[in-house]
Coordinates of C-alpha atoms in Angstrom, one line a residue:
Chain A
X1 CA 4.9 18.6 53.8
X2 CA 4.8 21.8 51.4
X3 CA 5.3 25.2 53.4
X4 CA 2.2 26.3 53.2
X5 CA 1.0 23.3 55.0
X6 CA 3.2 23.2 57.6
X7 CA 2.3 26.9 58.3
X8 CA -1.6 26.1 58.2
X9 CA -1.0 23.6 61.0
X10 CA 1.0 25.9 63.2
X11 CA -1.3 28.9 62.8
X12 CA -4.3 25.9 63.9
X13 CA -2.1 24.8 66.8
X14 CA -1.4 28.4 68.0
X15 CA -5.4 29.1 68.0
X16 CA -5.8 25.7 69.2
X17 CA -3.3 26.8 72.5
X18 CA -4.6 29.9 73.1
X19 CA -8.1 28.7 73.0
X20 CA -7.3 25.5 75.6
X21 CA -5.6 27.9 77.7
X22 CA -8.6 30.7 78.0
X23 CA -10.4 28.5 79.7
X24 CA -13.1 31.1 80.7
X25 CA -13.8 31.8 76.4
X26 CA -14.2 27.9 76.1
X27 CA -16.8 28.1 79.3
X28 CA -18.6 31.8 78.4
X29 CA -18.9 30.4 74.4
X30 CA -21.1 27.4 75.3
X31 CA -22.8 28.8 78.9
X32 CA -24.1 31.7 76.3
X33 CA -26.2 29.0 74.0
X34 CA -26.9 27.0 76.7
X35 CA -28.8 29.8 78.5
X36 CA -30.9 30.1 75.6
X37 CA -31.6 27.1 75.5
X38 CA -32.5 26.6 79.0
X39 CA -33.6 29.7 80.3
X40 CA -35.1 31.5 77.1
X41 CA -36.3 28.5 75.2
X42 CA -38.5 27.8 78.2
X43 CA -40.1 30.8 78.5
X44 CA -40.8 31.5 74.6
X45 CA -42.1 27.4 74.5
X46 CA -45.5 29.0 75.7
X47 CA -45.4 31.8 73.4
X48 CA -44.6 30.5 70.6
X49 CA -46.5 28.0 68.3
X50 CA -44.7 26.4 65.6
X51 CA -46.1 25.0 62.9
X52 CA -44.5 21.8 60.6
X53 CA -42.2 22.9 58.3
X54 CA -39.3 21.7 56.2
X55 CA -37.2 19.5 57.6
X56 CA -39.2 18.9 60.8
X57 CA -41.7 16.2 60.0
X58 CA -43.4 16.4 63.3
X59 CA -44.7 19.0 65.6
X60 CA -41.4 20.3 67.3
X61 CA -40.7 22.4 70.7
X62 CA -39.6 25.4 70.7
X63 CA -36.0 23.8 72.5
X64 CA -35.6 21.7 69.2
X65 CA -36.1 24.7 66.9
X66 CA -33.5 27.0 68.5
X67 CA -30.6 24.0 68.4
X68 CA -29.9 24.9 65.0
X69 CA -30.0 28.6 65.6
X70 CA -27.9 28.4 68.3
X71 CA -24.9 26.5 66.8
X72 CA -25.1 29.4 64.1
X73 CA -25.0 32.0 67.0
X74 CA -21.6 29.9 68.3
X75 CA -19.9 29.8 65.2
X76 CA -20.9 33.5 64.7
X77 CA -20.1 35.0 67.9
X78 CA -16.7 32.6 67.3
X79 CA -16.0 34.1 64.2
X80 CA -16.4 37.7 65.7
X81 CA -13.8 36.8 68.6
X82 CA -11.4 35.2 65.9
X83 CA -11.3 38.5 64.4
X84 CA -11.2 40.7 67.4
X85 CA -8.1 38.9 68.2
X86 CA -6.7 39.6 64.7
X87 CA -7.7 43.2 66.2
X88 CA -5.8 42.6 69.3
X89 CA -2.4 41.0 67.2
X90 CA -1.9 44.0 64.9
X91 CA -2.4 46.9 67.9
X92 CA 0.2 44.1 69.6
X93 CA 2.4 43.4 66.8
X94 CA 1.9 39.6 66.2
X95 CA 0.0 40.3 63.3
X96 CA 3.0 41.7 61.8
X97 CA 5.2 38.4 62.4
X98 CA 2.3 36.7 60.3
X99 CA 2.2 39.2 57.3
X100 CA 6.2 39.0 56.9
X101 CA 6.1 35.6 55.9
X102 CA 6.9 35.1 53.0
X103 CA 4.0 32.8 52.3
X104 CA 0.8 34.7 50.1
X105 CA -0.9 37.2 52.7
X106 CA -3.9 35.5 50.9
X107 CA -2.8 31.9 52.3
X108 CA -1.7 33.5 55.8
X109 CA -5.4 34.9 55.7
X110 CA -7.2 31.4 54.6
X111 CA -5.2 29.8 57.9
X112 CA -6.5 32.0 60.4
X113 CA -10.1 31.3 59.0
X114 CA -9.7 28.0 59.1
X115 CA -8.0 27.7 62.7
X116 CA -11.3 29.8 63.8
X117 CA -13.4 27.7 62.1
X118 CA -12.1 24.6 63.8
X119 CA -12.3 25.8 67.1
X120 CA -16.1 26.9 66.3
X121 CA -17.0 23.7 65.5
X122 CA -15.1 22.1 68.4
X123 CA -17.4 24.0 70.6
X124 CA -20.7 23.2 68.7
X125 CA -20.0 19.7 69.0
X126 CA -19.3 20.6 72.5
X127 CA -22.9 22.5 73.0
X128 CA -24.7 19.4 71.2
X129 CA -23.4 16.7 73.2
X130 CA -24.7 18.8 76.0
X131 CA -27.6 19.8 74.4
X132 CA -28.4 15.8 74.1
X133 CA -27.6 15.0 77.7
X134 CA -30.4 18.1 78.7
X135 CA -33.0 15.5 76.0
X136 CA -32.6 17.0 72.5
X137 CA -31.3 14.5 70.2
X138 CA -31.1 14.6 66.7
X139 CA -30.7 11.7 64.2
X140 CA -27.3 10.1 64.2
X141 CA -26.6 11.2 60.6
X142 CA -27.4 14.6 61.4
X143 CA -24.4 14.8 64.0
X144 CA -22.5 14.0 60.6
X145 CA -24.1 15.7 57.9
X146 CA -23.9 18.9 60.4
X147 CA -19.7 19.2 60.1
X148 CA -19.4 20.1 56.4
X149 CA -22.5 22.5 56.8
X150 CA -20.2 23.8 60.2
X151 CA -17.1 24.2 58.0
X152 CA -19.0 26.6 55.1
X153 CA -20.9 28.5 57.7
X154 CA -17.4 29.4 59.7
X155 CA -15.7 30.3 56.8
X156 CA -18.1 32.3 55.9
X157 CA -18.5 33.8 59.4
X158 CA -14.8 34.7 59.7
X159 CA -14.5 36.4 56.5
X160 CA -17.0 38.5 57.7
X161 CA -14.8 39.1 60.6
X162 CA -12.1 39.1 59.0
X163 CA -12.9 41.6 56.5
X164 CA -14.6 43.8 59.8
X165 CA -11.5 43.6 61.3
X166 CA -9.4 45.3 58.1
X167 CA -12.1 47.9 58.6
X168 CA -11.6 48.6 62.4
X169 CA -8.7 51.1 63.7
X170 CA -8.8 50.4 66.9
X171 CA -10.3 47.7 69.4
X172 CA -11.8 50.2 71.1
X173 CA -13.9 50.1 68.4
X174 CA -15.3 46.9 68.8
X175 CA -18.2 46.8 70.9
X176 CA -19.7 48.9 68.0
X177 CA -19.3 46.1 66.0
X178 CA -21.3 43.9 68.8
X179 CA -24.4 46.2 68.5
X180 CA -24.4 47.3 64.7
X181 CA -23.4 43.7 63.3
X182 CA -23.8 40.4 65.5
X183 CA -27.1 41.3 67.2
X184 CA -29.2 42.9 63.8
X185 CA -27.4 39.7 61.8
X186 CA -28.5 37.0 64.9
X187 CA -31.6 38.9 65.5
X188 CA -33.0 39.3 61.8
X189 CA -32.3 35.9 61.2
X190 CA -34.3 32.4 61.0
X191 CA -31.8 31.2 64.5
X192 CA -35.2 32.1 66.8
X193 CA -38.2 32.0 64.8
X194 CA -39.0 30.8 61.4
X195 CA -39.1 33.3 59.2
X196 CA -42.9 32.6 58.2
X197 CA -43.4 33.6 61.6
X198 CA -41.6 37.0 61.1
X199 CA -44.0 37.6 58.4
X200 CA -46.7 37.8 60.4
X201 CA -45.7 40.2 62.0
X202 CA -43.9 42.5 59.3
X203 CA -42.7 41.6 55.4
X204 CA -40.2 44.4 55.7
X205 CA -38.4 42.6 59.0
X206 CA -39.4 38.7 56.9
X207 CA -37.3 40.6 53.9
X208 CA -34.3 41.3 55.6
X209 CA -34.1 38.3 57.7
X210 CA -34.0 36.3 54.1
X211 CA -31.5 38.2 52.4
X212 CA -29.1 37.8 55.3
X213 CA -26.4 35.4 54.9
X214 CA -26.4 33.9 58.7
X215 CA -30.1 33.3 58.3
X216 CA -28.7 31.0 55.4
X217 CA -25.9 29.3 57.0
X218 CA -28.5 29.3 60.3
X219 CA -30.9 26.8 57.7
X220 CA -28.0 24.7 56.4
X221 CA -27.1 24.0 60.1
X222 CA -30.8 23.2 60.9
X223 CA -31.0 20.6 57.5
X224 CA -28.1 19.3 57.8
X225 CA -28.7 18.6 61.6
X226 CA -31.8 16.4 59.9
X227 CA -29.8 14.6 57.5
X228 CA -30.9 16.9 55.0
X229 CA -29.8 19.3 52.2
X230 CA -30.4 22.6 51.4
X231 CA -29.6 23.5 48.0
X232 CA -30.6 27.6 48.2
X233 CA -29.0 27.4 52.0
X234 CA -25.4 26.1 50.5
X235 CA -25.7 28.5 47.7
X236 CA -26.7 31.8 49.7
X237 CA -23.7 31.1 52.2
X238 CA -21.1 29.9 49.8
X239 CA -22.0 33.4 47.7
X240 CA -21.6 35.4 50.5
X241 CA -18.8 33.3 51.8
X242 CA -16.7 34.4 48.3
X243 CA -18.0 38.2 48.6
X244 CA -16.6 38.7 52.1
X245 CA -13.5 36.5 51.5
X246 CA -12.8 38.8 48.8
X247 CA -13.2 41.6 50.9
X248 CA -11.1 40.9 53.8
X249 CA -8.7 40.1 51.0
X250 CA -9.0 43.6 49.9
X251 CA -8.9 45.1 53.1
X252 CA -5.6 43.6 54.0
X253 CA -4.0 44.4 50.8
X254 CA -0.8 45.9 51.6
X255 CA -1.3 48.7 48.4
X256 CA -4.2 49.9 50.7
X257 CA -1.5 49.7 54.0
X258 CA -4.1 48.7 56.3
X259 CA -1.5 48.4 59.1
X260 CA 0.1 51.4 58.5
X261 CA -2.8 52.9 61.0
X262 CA -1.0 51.8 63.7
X263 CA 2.1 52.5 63.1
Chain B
X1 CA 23.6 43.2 43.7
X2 CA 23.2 41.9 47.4
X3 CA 22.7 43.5 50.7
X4 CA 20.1 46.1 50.9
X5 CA 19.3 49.1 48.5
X6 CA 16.4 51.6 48.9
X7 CA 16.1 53.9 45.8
X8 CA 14.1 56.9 46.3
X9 CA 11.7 56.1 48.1
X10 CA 8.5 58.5 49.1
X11 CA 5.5 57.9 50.9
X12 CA 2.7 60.0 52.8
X13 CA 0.0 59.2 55.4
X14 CA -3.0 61.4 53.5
X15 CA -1.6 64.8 53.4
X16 CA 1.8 64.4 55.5
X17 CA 4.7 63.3 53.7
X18 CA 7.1 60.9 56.1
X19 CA 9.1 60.0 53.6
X20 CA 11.0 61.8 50.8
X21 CA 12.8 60.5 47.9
X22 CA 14.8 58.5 50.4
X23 CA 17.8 56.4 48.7
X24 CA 20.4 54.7 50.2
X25 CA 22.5 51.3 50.0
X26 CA 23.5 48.7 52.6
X27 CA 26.4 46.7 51.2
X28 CA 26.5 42.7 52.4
X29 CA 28.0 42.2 55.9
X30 CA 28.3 45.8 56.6
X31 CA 26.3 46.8 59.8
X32 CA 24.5 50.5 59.2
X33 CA 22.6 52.3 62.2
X34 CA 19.7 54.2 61.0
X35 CA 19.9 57.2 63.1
X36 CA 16.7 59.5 63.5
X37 CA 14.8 61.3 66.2
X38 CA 11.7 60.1 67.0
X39 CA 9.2 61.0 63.9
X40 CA 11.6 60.5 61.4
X41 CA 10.3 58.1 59.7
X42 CA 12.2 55.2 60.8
X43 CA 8.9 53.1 61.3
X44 CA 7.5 53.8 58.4
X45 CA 10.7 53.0 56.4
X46 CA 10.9 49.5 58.2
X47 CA 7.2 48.7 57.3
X48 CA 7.6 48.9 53.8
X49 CA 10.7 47.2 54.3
X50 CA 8.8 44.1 55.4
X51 CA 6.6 44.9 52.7
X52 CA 3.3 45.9 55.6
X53 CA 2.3 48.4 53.7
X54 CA 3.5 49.2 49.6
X55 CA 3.9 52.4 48.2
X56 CA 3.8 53.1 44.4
X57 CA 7.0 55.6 44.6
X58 CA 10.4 53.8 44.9
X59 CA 12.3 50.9 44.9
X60 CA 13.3 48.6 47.4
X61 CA 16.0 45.5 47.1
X62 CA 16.6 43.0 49.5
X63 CA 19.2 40.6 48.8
X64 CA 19.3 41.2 45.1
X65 CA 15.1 40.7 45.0
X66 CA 12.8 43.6 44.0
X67 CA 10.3 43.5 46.9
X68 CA 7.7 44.9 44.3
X69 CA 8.2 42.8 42.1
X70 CA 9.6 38.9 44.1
X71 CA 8.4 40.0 47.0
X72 CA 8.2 36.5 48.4
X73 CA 12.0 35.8 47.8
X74 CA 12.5 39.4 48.8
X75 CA 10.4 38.7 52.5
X76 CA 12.2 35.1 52.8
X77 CA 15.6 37.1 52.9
X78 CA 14.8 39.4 55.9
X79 CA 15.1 39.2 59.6
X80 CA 13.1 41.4 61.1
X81 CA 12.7 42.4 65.0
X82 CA 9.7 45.0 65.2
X83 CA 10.4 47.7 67.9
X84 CA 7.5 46.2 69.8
X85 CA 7.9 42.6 71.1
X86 CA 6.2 40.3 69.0
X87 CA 6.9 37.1 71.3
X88 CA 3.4 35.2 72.2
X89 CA 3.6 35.6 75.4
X90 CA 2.1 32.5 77.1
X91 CA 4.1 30.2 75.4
X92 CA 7.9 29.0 75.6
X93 CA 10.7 30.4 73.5
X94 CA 10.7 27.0 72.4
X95 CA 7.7 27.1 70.8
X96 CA 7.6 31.0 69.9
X97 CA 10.6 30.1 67.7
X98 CA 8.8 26.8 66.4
X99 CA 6.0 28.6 65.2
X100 CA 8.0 30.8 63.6
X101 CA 10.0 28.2 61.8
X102 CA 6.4 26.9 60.6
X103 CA 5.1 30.8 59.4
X104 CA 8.4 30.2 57.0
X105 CA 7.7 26.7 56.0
X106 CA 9.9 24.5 58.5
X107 CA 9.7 22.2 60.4
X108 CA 10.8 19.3 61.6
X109 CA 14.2 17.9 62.3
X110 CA 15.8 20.9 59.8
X111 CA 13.6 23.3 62.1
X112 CA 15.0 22.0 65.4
X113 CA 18.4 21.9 63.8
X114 CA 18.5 26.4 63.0
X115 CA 16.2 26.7 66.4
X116 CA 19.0 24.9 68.5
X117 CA 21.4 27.0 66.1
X118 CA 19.8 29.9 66.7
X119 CA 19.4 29.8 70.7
X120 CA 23.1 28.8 70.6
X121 CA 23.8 31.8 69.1
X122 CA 22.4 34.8 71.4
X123 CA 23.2 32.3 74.3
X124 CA 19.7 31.7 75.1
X125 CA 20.0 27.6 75.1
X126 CA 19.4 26.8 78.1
X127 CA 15.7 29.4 78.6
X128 CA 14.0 27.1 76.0
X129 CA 11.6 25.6 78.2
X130 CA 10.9 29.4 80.0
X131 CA 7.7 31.3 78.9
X132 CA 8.2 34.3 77.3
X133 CA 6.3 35.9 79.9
X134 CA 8.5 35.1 82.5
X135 CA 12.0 36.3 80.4
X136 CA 13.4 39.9 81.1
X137 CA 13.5 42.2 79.0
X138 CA 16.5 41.7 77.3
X139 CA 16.4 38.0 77.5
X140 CA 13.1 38.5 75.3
X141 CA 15.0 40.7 72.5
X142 CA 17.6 38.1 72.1
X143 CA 15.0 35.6 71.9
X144 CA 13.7 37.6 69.3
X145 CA 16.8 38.0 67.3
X146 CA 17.5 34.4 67.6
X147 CA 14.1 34.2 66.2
X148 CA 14.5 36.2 62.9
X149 CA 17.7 34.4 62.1
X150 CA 16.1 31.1 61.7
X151 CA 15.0 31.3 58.4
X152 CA 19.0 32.0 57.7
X153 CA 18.4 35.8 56.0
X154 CA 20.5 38.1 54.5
X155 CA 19.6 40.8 55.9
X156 CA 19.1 42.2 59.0
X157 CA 16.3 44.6 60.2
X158 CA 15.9 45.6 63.5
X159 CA 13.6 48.7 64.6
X160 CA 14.9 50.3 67.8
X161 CA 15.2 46.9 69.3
X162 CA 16.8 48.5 72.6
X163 CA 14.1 50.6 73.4
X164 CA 13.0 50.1 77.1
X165 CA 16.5 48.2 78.0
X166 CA 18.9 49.0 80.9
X167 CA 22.5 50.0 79.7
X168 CA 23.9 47.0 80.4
X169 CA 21.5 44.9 78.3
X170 CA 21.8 47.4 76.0
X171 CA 25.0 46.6 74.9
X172 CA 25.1 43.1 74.8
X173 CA 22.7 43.4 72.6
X174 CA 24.2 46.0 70.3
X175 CA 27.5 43.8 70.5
X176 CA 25.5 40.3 69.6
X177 CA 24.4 42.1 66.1
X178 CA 27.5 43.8 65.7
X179 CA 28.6 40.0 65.9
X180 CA 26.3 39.2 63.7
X181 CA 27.5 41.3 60.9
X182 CA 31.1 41.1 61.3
X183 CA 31.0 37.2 61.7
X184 CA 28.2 35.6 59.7
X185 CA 28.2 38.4 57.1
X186 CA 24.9 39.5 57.8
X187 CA 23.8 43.0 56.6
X188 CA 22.1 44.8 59.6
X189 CA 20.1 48.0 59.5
X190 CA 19.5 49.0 63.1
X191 CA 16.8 52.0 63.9
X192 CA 17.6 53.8 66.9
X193 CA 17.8 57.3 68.1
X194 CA 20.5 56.4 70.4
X195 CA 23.7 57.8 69.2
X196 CA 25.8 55.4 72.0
X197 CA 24.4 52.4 70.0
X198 CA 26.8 53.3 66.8
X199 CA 30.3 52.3 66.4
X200 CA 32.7 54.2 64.2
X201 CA 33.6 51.1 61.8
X202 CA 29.6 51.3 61.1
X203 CA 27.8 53.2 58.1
X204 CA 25.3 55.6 59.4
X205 CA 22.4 57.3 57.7
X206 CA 20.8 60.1 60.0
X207 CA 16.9 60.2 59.0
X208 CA 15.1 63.5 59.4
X209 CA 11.4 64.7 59.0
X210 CA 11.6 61.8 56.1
X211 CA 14.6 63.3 54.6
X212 CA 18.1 61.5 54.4
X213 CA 20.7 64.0 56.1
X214 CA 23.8 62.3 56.1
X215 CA 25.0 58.9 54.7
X216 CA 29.1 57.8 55.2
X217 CA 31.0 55.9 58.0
X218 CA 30.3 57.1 61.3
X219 CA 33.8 58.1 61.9
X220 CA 34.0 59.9 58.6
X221 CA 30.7 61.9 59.3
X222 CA 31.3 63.0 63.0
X223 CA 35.1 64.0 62.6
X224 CA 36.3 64.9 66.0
X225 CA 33.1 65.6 67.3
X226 CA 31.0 63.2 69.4
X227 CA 28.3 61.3 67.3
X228 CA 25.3 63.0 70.0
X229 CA 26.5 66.4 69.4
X230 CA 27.1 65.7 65.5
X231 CA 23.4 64.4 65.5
X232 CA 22.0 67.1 67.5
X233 CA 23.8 69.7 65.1
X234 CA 22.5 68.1 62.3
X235 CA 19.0 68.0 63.2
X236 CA 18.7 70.9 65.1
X237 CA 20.0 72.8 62.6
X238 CA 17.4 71.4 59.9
X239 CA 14.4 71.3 62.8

């Protein structure tokens, strides 16, 4: 096995510890979903009227709409944590026993997107086997088709972390993070209601949900989860994907001295 | 050339300078203790050692490598332990040191080989199995030091790594790197503000507001003096 390999599977068995051994993140990341599902779902079923579109073929409850939405909202709250823990390694110093490797920081960076990105996907699978025991199945491909769609959106989710976290001084500052970036991004998305439905109600709000990139990875999910492709989906996220790889790239450049803040 | 060499080097944090044209050589298997008081500089010196953060102004070579220019051969020449512990804490020594290994591209039988090697070394065998968490204080330093020598570097960096220690500890832990440097030929820069930490036979360079101050033998600089007083006069005198 080449280095670099052999360092991608220890940084994924690291996360992969820590994550079987916080027990209460594996329980809070799929009771969080689930309590949409249940609870919320429910109440908006009455509500809300949805009409056929793309790639529902039928008339579908308001329970089988969100499924989609809420595997995005796992793999982006996921992605958030990942990077609040790369947060919580530089203030505690681990981060620097990563960066002295003498592997490329750019490789180094690549692992800890991809060790996040597994564990998000661990628990989605988690959330849809239970999601099918509650009744809402999906076709048999989709469980399938749904794990490369998984793989994009997470990467693309933890660069966004990951290039947050370059940006954030302290953890202290992270619950601004929580209100000024994962609520607008899983609010003003497609993960609750179709975005036709946010016309209705405004074109400004419809706008920004369709420029943002987790309402694209949010419609790859929900395609893919049919057995289906979406061309514009894949292309949105994979774009955005590349921008904030690039970015969190940047941001931990040592030129720029990123850790230097804490010194 | 081998060992370590810093040629001047200058960096500043927005409009405070903490460092200054700072230039000084380490030669192989010679054991130097970076003396400073706290705010020298020392901590910004050992991050762009390990190459955390760059700065345009200077040179720095590790083991014959520019770390501007190789700095992957440059980084897979140093040991470093960071004045704070960098041990995950929930799992064993063990597997602290196998990941590690893995972060330098070992594994394996040649990784359990320099682990068991390693342990052997600082005495720390027979903790293996222990959590990190449940180590004492000095038990986690040598674990730590055991840890940056399996990569088998050249150099030696160490950043106050008896800060928080009780004497004792202390200096088994001074004398383990001393060992280090007089047997295995390792070059060692040790950061401390500790002046009890320095033996004569070592090469000191006192650091000061980001300014070298003194660089010789120990025994050379302080004369008959003590090193604390010789210290204290140095940098009182320039505070």
């Amino acid at each position: 096995m080449t280095p670099a390999l052999i360092a991608l599977r220890a940084i994924v068995l690291r996360e992969a510890l820590r994550f079987v051994r916080q027990r209460g993140r594996f329980i809070a990341a799929l009771v969080r979903p689930l309590v949409w599902l249940i609870v919320f779902a429910a109440g908006f079923r009455a509500a809300l009227g949805l009409s056929i579109t793309p790639p529902y073929q039928t008339y579908t409850t308001y329970e089988t709409y969100i499924v989609p939405g809420l595997c995005g909202m796992i793999v982006l709250f996921n992605g958030m944590q990942s990077s609040l823990s790369l947060v919580y390694d530089r203030e505690m110093g681990s981060m620097r026993l990563l960066l002295t490797s003498p592997l490329p920081r750019w490789w180094l960076l690549v692992c800890r997107l991809i060790a996040s990105t597994s564990i998000s996907i661990l628990q989605v699978y988690s959330f849809l086997a239970i999601a099918a025991i509650y009744g809402i199945t999906l076709p048999w491909q989709g469980y399938l088709y749904v794990l490369p769609a998984l793989a994009i959106a997470g990467v693309m989710l933890g660069a966004l972390g990951l290039a947050l976290s370059s940006l954030i001084k302290q953890l202290e500052n992270f619950a601004g993070v929580m209100n000024f970036v994962i609520f607008p991004m899983f609010f003003l998305s497609s993960a609750l209601y179709p975005l036709w439905k946010m016309a209705e109600s405004s074109e400004l709000l419809h706008d920004i949900c369709a420029v943002n990139p987790f309402t694209h990875a949010v419609e790859l999910i929900r395609f893919a989860l049919y057995a289906q492709f979406n061309a514009m989906a894949l292309v949105w996220t994979c774009l955005a994907g590349v921008i904030l790889l690039a970015l969190a790239l940047w941001g931990y450049d040592p030129a720029r001295g990123l850790v230097r803040r804490k010194g | 050339m081998t060992g370590l060499h810093v040629e001047k080097l200058s960096y500043r944090y927005g409009a405070k300078q903490a460092l200054k044209q700072v230039s000084f050589g380490v030669s192989p298997g010679q054991f130097c203790a970076l003396l400073g008081p706290n705010g020298a500089g020392k901590s910004t010196l050992f991050s762009l050692l390990t190459r955390l953060f760059t700065t345009p102004d200077g040179q720095i070579t590790i083991a014959g490598h520019d770390l501007r220019r190789e700095p992957r051969k440059a980084l897979a020449k140093i040991g470093v332990v960071f004045q704070q512990s960098t041990l995950d804490l929930d799992l064993t020594v063990h597997r602290n040191l196998t990941y590690f290994a893995a972060l330098h591209g070992l594994s394996g039988r040649e990784a359990a080989k320099r682990i068991d090697a390693a342990l052997d070394r600082l005495n720390m065998s027979e903790r293996r199995h222990e959590r990190a968490r449940d180590l004492n204080g000095g038990h986690r330093r040598r674990t730590e030091i055991a840890r940056c020598l399996i990569h088998d570097p050249a150099v030696l960096l160490l950043d106050e790594p008896t800060v928080g220690l009780d004497a004792a500890t202390r200096r088994a832990i001074t004398d383990h790197v001393h060992d280090l440097s007089e047997n295995d030929g390792l070059t060692v820069l040790w950061a401390t503000h500790l002046a009890d930490e320095v033996r004569d036979t070592d090469q000191l360079v006192v650091l000061h507001h980001g300014e070298i101050l003194a660089n010789n033998s120990c025994a050379a600089l302080r004369g008959n003096q003590a090193l604390a007083d010789f210290f204290l006069d140095l940098t009182g005198a320039e505070a």
